[in-house]
């Protein structure tokens, strides 16, 4: 599966949060994550010290340093929604110029060195001056020059290859894009960070307004109510600010990113303030998070992952490390001069080529052989693709679980008295992978890994009978046994896990060898259900 690894990090006050993820065409898999607090001896305004500290933390956590995305808070930039008199005939250079001109009029900071970028949000409508001229709506942002340089210095000292400087609020909006497209009205999203909280308003999948407030995440359950009340006030302010800048219908949903008690309480209070329903939003299905990652870390990392989701869904966004720029007219002149020089060289050399017919004939034969080589390479690639598909299917379809033999083996482990089975169910998971060896495909081997799971429940006349049954199951090492639910004096519920397709006694009876079966019980790439 083609794809690349990216690392996304943010500094929210003294806390550093970061994730490293593998991003493919339609999937994001978070490999590692980091959440730590800056030590007191590292000054927050010292870019070199902060960068060195980040580099050490990345190395300890095993995070990827190449293609790093730095997420910054909404409070660090100036963000404006602009309506530009630019119809379908307007070029990107025209829009860049209009955005820069509009932002310069509204900025109070020095323009020199300021990074200005924009993302289209909607097209159509009449221009602000009236008439029939069409207008384009964009969300433009400006990041002060000193802050951009600080971010670059931090990345340099950390050893990071700075790929992009993005906004955390855009990552939060990407998480809400799908749910907003299913709603007729705007959605107010809330992303709770460790040192600040961001509010985003998303309409039809695109962010139209964002605001941040410095309200630290509560550290105890006793602080949750006060924290939720504070955010309810800020949510009301956010919505009023949006209504002032743009007429809009009432909020149709308040969506809080996170799935814990904190997210639920915040959603209830903010929804009550806006008289709208509330919903907590988790990580979307296209993102695979580590199973052992705490809920609080998942909620903090969600907007960072959202910046990678933008790449998957190909949504226009802001990048203050590589902003859209006006065309370099001097560069065009240089290109014209170089083109003229190249044309002169071609004319001079062309005279010699015309006189040398033999050289022309050789070149034609070379071109024909190159075309033939490309055709053969295409045919070979198509053949290898078909071969891989057939091999994958053959290997995958060859797996299987001897359900009846397993059932016989399990029931044979029952004590003579004292244990009664009420229910037994089973399922299997299969994963087929190709392991290359040395050269190009098909050099290598296909392998299928499978795991069978059984869930059994029943009644016992005492815990000693249940313990005896469990020991019988564990005795031959065929199954891993885990309890399902609390132990009671008269009931038991167990989960059995095995990588063997059949019990050893069944294999011996059939005369088959189970040594070729795949016994890797790690999380497979695919899944087949059977016997449920």
PDB file of C-alpha atoms in Angstrom, residues 26 244 292 409 440 478 495 516 521 526:
ATOM      1  CA  UNK A  26      -7.728   6.311   1.905  1.00  0.00           C
ATOM      2  CA  UNK A 244     -22.155  39.575  13.458  1.00  0.00           C
ATOM      3  CA  UNK A 292      -3.628   1.397  24.311  1.00  0.00           C
ATOM      4  CA  UNK A 409     -11.912 -30.970  21.799  1.00  0.00           C
ATOM      5  CA  UNK A 440      11.429  -7.717  -7.339  1.00  0.00           C
ATOM      6  CA  UNK A 478      -3.843 -25.175  22.483  1.00  0.00           C
ATOM      7  CA  UNK A 495     -12.977 -16.637  25.634  1.00  0.00           C
ATOM      8  CA  UNK A 516       2.263 -25.471   7.702  1.00  0.00           C
ATOM      9  CA  UNK A 521      -2.249 -14.166  16.008  1.00  0.00           C
ATOM     10  CA  UNK A 526      -8.494  -8.703   6.643  1.00  0.00           C
TER      11      UNK A 526
END
